[in-house]
mmCIF file of C-alpha atoms and ligand atoms in Angstrom:
data_model
loop_
_atom_site.group_PDB
_atom_site.id
_atom_site.type_symbol
_atom_site.label_atom_id
_atom_site.label_comp_id
_atom_site.label_asym_id
_atom_site.label_seq_id
_atom_site.Cartn_x
_atom_site.Cartn_y
_atom_site.Cartn_z
ATOM 1 C CA MET A 31 -0.218 -0.281 0.204
ATOM 2 C CA ALA A 32 1.451 3.081 -1.142
ATOM 3 C CA LYS A 33 2.678 5.726 1.864
ATOM 4 C CA ILE A 34 0.566 8.764 2.265
ATOM 5 C CA VAL A 35 2.355 11.846 3.134
ATOM 6 C CA LEU A 36 1.324 15.541 4.398
ATOM 7 C CA ILE A 37 3.219 18.036 3.538
ATOM 8 C CA SER A 38 2.513 21.561 5.101
ATOM 9 C CA GLY A 39 3.806 24.675 2.825
ATOM 10 C CA ALA A 40 3.675 22.242 0.209
ATOM 11 C CA THR A 41 3.049 24.760 -3.054
ATOM 12 C CA SER A 42 6.590 26.473 -2.658
ATOM 13 C CA GLY A 43 10.478 26.109 -1.758
ATOM 14 C CA ILE A 44 11.391 22.875 -0.149
ATOM 15 C CA GLY A 45 7.373 21.640 0.233
ATOM 16 C CA ALA A 46 6.870 21.936 -3.382
ATOM 17 C CA ALA A 47 10.345 19.923 -4.058
ATOM 18 C CA THR A 48 9.640 17.339 -1.707
ATOM 19 C CA ALA A 49 5.854 16.959 -3.228
ATOM 20 C CA GLN A 50 7.200 16.294 -6.614
ATOM 21 C CA HIS A 51 10.133 14.119 -5.825
ATOM 22 C CA LEU A 52 7.388 12.112 -3.569
ATOM 23 C CA ALA A 53 5.076 12.020 -5.996
ATOM 24 C CA LYS A 54 7.650 10.654 -8.641
ATOM 25 C CA GLN A 55 8.273 7.796 -6.141
ATOM 26 C CA GLY A 56 4.320 6.823 -5.879
ATOM 27 C CA TYR A 57 3.849 8.172 -2.511
ATOM 28 C CA HIS A 58 -0.024 9.477 -1.854
ATOM 29 C CA LEU A 59 0.205 13.444 -0.964
ATOM 30 C CA ILE A 60 -2.105 15.287 1.132
ATOM 31 C CA LEU A 61 -0.922 19.072 0.079
ATOM 32 C CA CYS A 62 -1.242 21.833 2.779
ATOM 33 C CA GLY A 63 -1.341 25.429 2.185
ATOM 34 C CA ARG A 64 -2.782 28.822 2.581
ATOM 35 C CA ARG A 65 -3.237 29.612 -1.242
ATOM 36 C CA ALA A 66 -5.491 28.112 -3.047
ATOM 37 C CA GLU A 67 -4.903 28.822 -6.532
ATOM 38 C CA ARG A 68 -1.360 27.455 -6.051
ATOM 39 C CA LEU A 69 -2.600 24.329 -4.219
ATOM 40 C CA ALA A 70 -4.873 23.446 -7.014
ATOM 41 C CA GLU A 71 -1.791 23.880 -9.570
ATOM 42 C CA ALA A 72 0.338 21.868 -7.885
ATOM 43 C CA ALA A 73 -2.476 19.164 -7.457
ATOM 44 C CA GLN A 74 -3.017 19.491 -10.945
ATOM 45 C CA THR A 75 0.174 18.504 -12.116
ATOM 46 C CA LEU A 76 1.319 15.658 -9.521
ATOM 47 C CA GLY A 77 -2.380 14.601 -10.004
ATOM 48 C CA GLN A 78 -0.743 12.699 -12.874
ATOM 49 C CA LEU A 79 1.921 11.057 -10.616
ATOM 50 C CA THR A 80 -0.107 10.059 -7.988
ATOM 51 C CA SER A 81 -2.745 10.323 -6.081
ATOM 52 C CA VAL A 82 -3.243 13.875 -4.409
ATOM 53 C CA HIS A 83 -5.539 15.339 -1.621
ATOM 54 C CA THR A 84 -5.279 19.141 -0.926
ATOM 55 C CA LEU A 85 -6.008 20.974 2.553
ATOM 56 C CA CYS A 86 -6.570 24.970 2.116
ATOM 57 C CA PHE A 87 -6.174 26.534 5.220
ATOM 58 C CA ASP A 88 -4.006 28.765 7.897
ATOM 59 C CA ILE A 89 -1.699 27.020 9.950
ATOM 60 C CA THR A 90 -1.753 29.409 12.216
ATOM 61 C CA LEU A 91 -5.115 29.176 13.191
ATOM 62 C CA GLN A 92 -5.742 26.915 16.020
ATOM 63 C CA ASN A 93 -9.309 25.967 14.818
ATOM 64 C CA ALA A 94 -8.359 25.971 11.053
ATOM 65 C CA VAL A 95 -5.748 23.377 11.727
ATOM 66 C CA PHE A 96 -7.800 20.693 13.482
ATOM 67 C CA LYS A 97 -10.517 21.039 11.156
ATOM 68 C CA ALA A 98 -8.487 20.648 8.236
ATOM 69 C CA ILE A 99 -7.474 17.313 9.566
ATOM 70 C CA GLU A 100 -11.103 16.067 10.893
ATOM 71 C CA SER A 101 -12.295 16.966 6.903
ATOM 72 C CA LEU A 102 -9.706 14.434 5.692
ATOM 73 C CA PRO A 103 -11.918 11.784 4.102
ATOM 74 C CA LEU A 104 -11.229 8.208 6.167
ATOM 75 C CA ALA A 105 -9.077 6.918 3.602
ATOM 76 C CA TRP A 106 -6.408 9.868 3.671
ATOM 77 C CA LYS A 107 -6.628 9.383 7.506
ATOM 78 C CA ARG A 108 -4.096 6.720 7.061
ATOM 79 C CA ILE A 109 -0.983 9.349 7.475
ATOM 80 C CA ASP A 110 2.192 7.692 7.713
ATOM 81 C CA VAL A 111 4.095 10.670 7.345
ATOM 82 C CA LEU A 112 3.689 14.250 8.824
ATOM 83 C CA LEU A 113 6.724 16.941 7.059
ATOM 84 C CA ASN A 114 6.252 19.663 8.979
ATOM 85 C CA ASN A 115 7.783 22.074 6.476
ATOM 86 C CA ALA A 116 5.744 25.272 6.350
ATOM 87 C CA GLY A 117 8.272 28.412 8.052
ATOM 88 C CA ASN A 118 9.651 31.771 7.114
ATOM 89 C CA ALA A 119 11.576 34.378 7.637
ATOM 90 C CA HIS A 120 10.436 38.234 8.301
ATOM 91 C CA GLY A 121 13.348 40.712 8.629
ATOM 92 C CA LEU A 122 16.752 40.597 9.503
ATOM 93 C CA GLY A 123 17.909 43.340 12.198
ATOM 94 C CA ALA A 124 18.335 43.953 15.759
ATOM 95 C CA VAL A 125 15.794 43.802 18.383
ATOM 96 C CA GLN A 126 15.362 46.983 18.940
ATOM 97 C CA ASP A 127 14.634 47.944 15.410
ATOM 98 C CA GLY A 128 12.342 44.964 14.942
ATOM 99 C CA GLN A 129 8.830 44.529 14.009
ATOM 100 C CA LEU A 130 6.695 43.091 16.462
ATOM 101 C CA ALA A 131 4.071 42.163 13.433
ATOM 102 C CA ASP A 132 7.198 39.839 12.053
ATOM 103 C CA TRP A 133 7.869 38.191 15.386
ATOM 104 C CA ASP A 134 4.242 37.243 15.372
ATOM 105 C CA ASN A 135 4.149 35.626 12.097
ATOM 106 C CA MET A 136 7.345 33.585 12.887
ATOM 107 C CA ILE A 137 6.302 32.353 16.200
ATOM 108 C CA ASP A 138 2.371 31.980 14.803
ATOM 109 C CA LEU A 139 4.018 30.002 11.822
ATOM 110 C CA ASN A 140 7.422 28.265 12.667
ATOM 111 C CA VAL A 141 6.245 27.361 16.043
ATOM 112 C CA LYS A 142 2.595 27.571 17.221
ATOM 113 C CA GLY A 143 1.583 26.161 13.329
ATOM 114 C CA LEU A 144 3.731 22.946 13.439
ATOM 115 C CA ILE A 145 2.842 22.147 17.074
ATOM 116 C CA TYR A 146 -1.168 22.789 16.054
ATOM 117 C CA LEU A 147 -0.193 20.317 13.018
ATOM 118 C CA THR A 148 1.398 18.074 14.991
ATOM 119 C CA LYS A 149 -1.058 17.563 17.610
ATOM 120 C CA ALA A 150 -3.921 17.083 15.458
ATOM 121 C CA VAL A 151 -2.131 14.720 13.306
ATOM 122 C CA LEU A 152 -0.821 12.588 15.824
ATOM 123 C CA PRO A 153 -3.829 10.667 17.216
ATOM 124 C CA LEU A 154 -4.219 9.278 13.775
ATOM 125 C CA MET A 155 -0.567 7.805 14.211
ATOM 126 C CA LEU A 156 -1.370 6.819 17.734
ATOM 127 C CA ALA A 157 -3.974 4.874 16.662
ATOM 128 C CA GLN A 158 -2.583 3.133 13.908
ATOM 129 C CA ASN A 159 0.633 2.646 16.186
ATOM 130 C CA SER A 160 2.800 3.786 13.377
ATOM 131 C CA GLY A 161 4.484 6.830 11.596
ATOM 132 C CA HIS A 162 7.081 9.778 11.049
ATOM 133 C CA ILE A 163 6.828 12.963 11.899
ATOM 134 C CA ILE A 164 9.636 15.079 10.222
ATOM 135 C CA ASN A 165 10.273 18.790 11.375
ATOM 136 C CA ILE A 166 11.929 21.310 9.029
ATOM 137 C CA GLY A 167 14.310 23.184 11.787
ATOM 138 C CA SER A 168 17.279 25.294 10.764
ATOM 139 C CA VAL A 169 20.561 25.404 11.475
ATOM 140 C CA ALA A 170 19.831 28.965 12.659
ATOM 141 C CA GLY A 171 18.027 26.746 15.469
ATOM 142 C CA ILE A 172 21.780 25.923 17.149
ATOM 143 C CA GLN A 173 23.809 28.514 15.830
ATOM 144 C CA ILE A 174 22.775 31.847 16.544
ATOM 145 C CA TYR A 175 23.433 35.046 14.278
ATOM 146 C CA PRO A 176 23.658 38.245 14.976
ATOM 147 C CA ASN A 177 20.566 40.010 13.555
ATOM 148 C CA GLY A 178 18.435 36.757 13.384
ATOM 149 C CA ASN A 179 16.746 36.873 17.085
ATOM 150 C CA VAL A 180 13.656 35.780 16.854
ATOM 151 C CA TYR A 181 14.025 33.669 13.699
ATOM 152 C CA CYS A 182 16.638 31.681 15.319
ATOM 153 C CA ALA A 183 14.850 31.202 18.915
ATOM 154 C CA SER A 184 11.815 30.073 16.706
ATOM 155 C CA LYS A 185 13.936 27.456 15.343
ATOM 156 C CA ALA A 186 15.247 26.600 18.349
ATOM 157 C CA ALA A 187 12.168 25.837 19.855
ATOM 158 C CA VAL A 188 11.560 23.675 16.536
ATOM 159 C CA HIS A 189 14.817 21.807 17.996
ATOM 160 C CA ALA A 190 13.589 21.492 21.645
ATOM 161 C CA PHE A 191 10.186 20.344 20.785
ATOM 162 C CA THR A 192 11.457 17.798 18.200
ATOM 163 C CA GLN A 193 13.576 16.444 20.767
ATOM 164 C CA GLY A 194 10.592 16.298 23.445
ATOM 165 C CA LEU A 195 8.338 15.139 20.894
ATOM 166 C CA ARG A 196 11.015 12.035 19.889
ATOM 167 C CA MET A 197 10.722 11.474 23.992
ATOM 168 C CA ASP A 198 6.969 11.272 24.224
ATOM 169 C CA LEU A 199 6.540 8.751 21.036
ATOM 170 C CA TYR A 200 9.693 6.522 21.040
ATOM 171 C CA THR A 201 7.911 3.808 22.743
ATOM 172 C CA LYS A 202 5.101 4.153 19.988
ATOM 173 C CA ASN A 203 6.331 3.057 16.874
ATOM 174 C CA ILE A 204 6.483 6.662 15.688
ATOM 175 C CA LYS A 205 10.003 8.283 14.238
ATOM 176 C CA VAL A 206 10.681 11.789 14.926
ATOM 177 C CA SER A 207 13.296 13.478 12.848
ATOM 178 C CA GLU A 208 14.805 16.986 12.628
ATOM 179 C CA ILE A 209 16.123 18.319 9.482
ATOM 180 C CA LYS A 210 18.213 21.629 10.042
ATOM 181 C CA PRO A 211 19.288 23.214 6.453
ATOM 182 C CA GLY A 212 21.738 25.678 6.120
ATOM 183 C CA LEU A 213 21.472 27.686 3.237
ATOM 184 C CA VAL A 214 18.718 27.056 0.833
ATOM 185 C CA GLU A 215 18.040 29.153 -2.026
ATOM 186 C CA THR A 216 14.183 29.272 -2.461
ATOM 187 C CA GLU A 217 11.997 31.962 -1.779
ATOM 188 C CA PHE A 218 12.696 32.164 1.597
ATOM 189 C CA SER A 219 15.231 35.410 1.615
ATOM 190 C CA LEU A 220 12.837 37.086 -0.774
ATOM 191 C CA VAL A 221 10.204 36.559 1.881
ATOM 192 C CA ARG A 222 12.795 37.828 4.626
ATOM 193 C CA PHE A 223 13.558 40.864 2.927
ATOM 194 C CA LYS A 224 10.166 41.458 2.010
ATOM 195 C CA GLY A 225 10.157 41.151 -1.903
ATOM 196 C CA ASP A 226 14.066 43.180 -2.069
ATOM 197 C CA LYS A 227 15.064 40.768 -5.043
ATOM 198 C CA GLU A 228 18.413 42.265 -5.165
ATOM 199 C CA ARG A 229 19.234 41.653 -1.417
ATOM 200 C CA ALA A 230 17.853 38.221 -1.710
ATOM 201 C CA GLN A 231 19.859 37.060 -4.561
ATOM 202 C CA LYS A 232 23.222 38.296 -2.408
ATOM 203 C CA VAL A 233 22.591 35.791 0.130
ATOM 204 C CA TYR A 234 22.815 32.854 -2.512
ATOM 205 C CA GLU A 235 26.173 34.152 -4.626
ATOM 206 C CA GLY A 236 29.464 33.467 -5.036
ATOM 207 C CA TYR A 237 28.784 29.959 -3.573
ATOM 208 C CA GLU A 238 26.470 27.026 -4.688
ATOM 209 C CA PRO A 239 23.972 27.227 -2.444
ATOM 210 C CA LEU A 240 21.730 24.031 -1.274
ATOM 211 C CA GLN A 241 18.366 23.609 -3.834
ATOM 212 C CA ALA A 242 15.158 22.707 -2.593
ATOM 213 C CA GLN A 243 15.552 19.674 -4.779
ATOM 214 C CA ASP A 244 18.731 18.343 -2.168
ATOM 215 C CA LEU A 245 16.217 18.522 0.397
ATOM 216 C CA ALA A 246 13.704 16.383 -0.851
ATOM 217 C CA GLU A 247 16.499 13.875 -2.011
ATOM 218 C CA LEU A 248 17.567 14.153 1.791
ATOM 219 C CA ILE A 249 13.614 13.501 2.902
ATOM 220 C CA ALA A 250 12.884 10.473 0.615
ATOM 221 C CA TYR A 251 16.222 8.806 1.527
ATOM 222 C CA MET A 252 14.694 9.520 5.626
ATOM 223 C CA LEU A 253 11.512 8.080 4.380
ATOM 224 C CA ALA A 254 13.090 4.627 3.012
ATOM 225 C CA ALA A 255 15.362 4.221 5.856
ATOM 226 C CA PRO A 256 14.628 0.449 7.360
ATOM 227 C CA PRO A 257 11.905 0.640 10.512
ATOM 228 C CA HIS A 258 14.796 0.270 12.768
ATOM 229 C CA VAL A 259 16.721 3.301 11.491
ATOM 230 C CA ASN A 260 15.631 6.835 12.586
ATOM 231 C CA LEU A 261 18.100 9.519 11.048
ATOM 232 C CA ALA A 262 16.951 11.531 13.883
ATOM 233 C CA ASP A 263 18.423 15.462 13.557
ATOM 234 C CA VAL A 264 20.469 15.593 10.078
ATOM 235 C CA LEU A 265 22.577 19.291 9.542
ATOM 236 C CA ILE A 266 22.534 19.934 5.724
ATOM 237 C CA LEU A 267 24.795 22.731 4.892
ATOM 238 C CA PRO A 268 26.305 23.797 1.212
ATOM 239 C CA THR A 269 30.234 22.379 1.177
ATOM 240 C CA LYS A 270 31.013 25.864 1.387
ATOM 241 C CA GLN A 271 29.380 26.830 4.417
ATOM 242 C CA ALA A 272 30.668 26.156 7.918
ATOM 243 C CA ALA A 273 28.471 27.135 10.184
ATOM 244 C CA SER A 274 25.280 29.979 10.711
ATOM 245 C CA GLY A 275 27.099 33.406 8.806
ATOM 246 C CA MET A 276 30.191 31.703 7.672
ATOM 247 C CA VAL A 277 30.148 30.913 3.791
ATOM 248 C CA HIS A 278 33.028 30.995 1.732
ATOM 249 C CA LYS A 279 32.490 32.686 -1.141
ATOM 250 C CA THR A 280 35.082 32.387 -3.671
ATOM 251 C CA GLN A 281 33.143 33.324 -7.213
HETATM 252 C C1 LIG B 64 17.597 28.896 6.842
HETATM 253 C C2 LIG B 64 19.250 29.311 7.024
HETATM 254 O O1 LIG B 64 21.367 30.411 7.873
HETATM 255 O O2 LIG B 64 19.330 31.701 6.715
HETATM 256 O O3 LIG B 64 17.005 28.724 8.386
HETATM 257 O O4 LIG B 64 19.009 31.335 8.979
HETATM 258 S S1 LIG B 64 19.852 30.712 7.393
#
């Protein structure tokens, strides 16, 4: 029986690349996102490769998350994998210059959204006595960089939550894993810099950053590991990145 993978933030970046990669491998997909048009487009494209179900909701709204999962047809409630991918950065600056709205956005999406979705999906995994939860954290969650403050804090929360979750579930046949990417060339910096393309591009110039596809392949590898193997905590960096904010730019 094909495995069902639920992906949050499935219409762009790492989420979209992973959806496409897993569709090619025959996984069945529940694509979650806020943007109905993008979801419909993704469903149309990926529907040619595999079975796809879409859930359009705002992950930062507690009720919407639980309603969305409840609304799944019975056959789609057998969720094998939860990929908690939705997350963003808003702004890069000192705390004294920061915007409260940016901080709320990051905490609501990166932390609360991830926790709500986990809480909503977990009863289904517990009832079937199997599952795999993969949380997308960041190197920023373990190595703080100047002006990263609240973003780094949100990813540190993902790191702490993931470890706690693993401890709560290790007797329940549910794998809990975290991926901590370094610099991945997606819309991440464009969102962080509020549409400033030039500034966003500079982040990825002078070296070869990771691509969303690299993450998709890593996730497929983690899912393909045998039942007794959990790639529990994976730091993935461009070869030219040694740590947060430490990139060897040569080109
Ligand atoms: C993304 C990596 O270094 O831009 O979380 O914060 S970084």
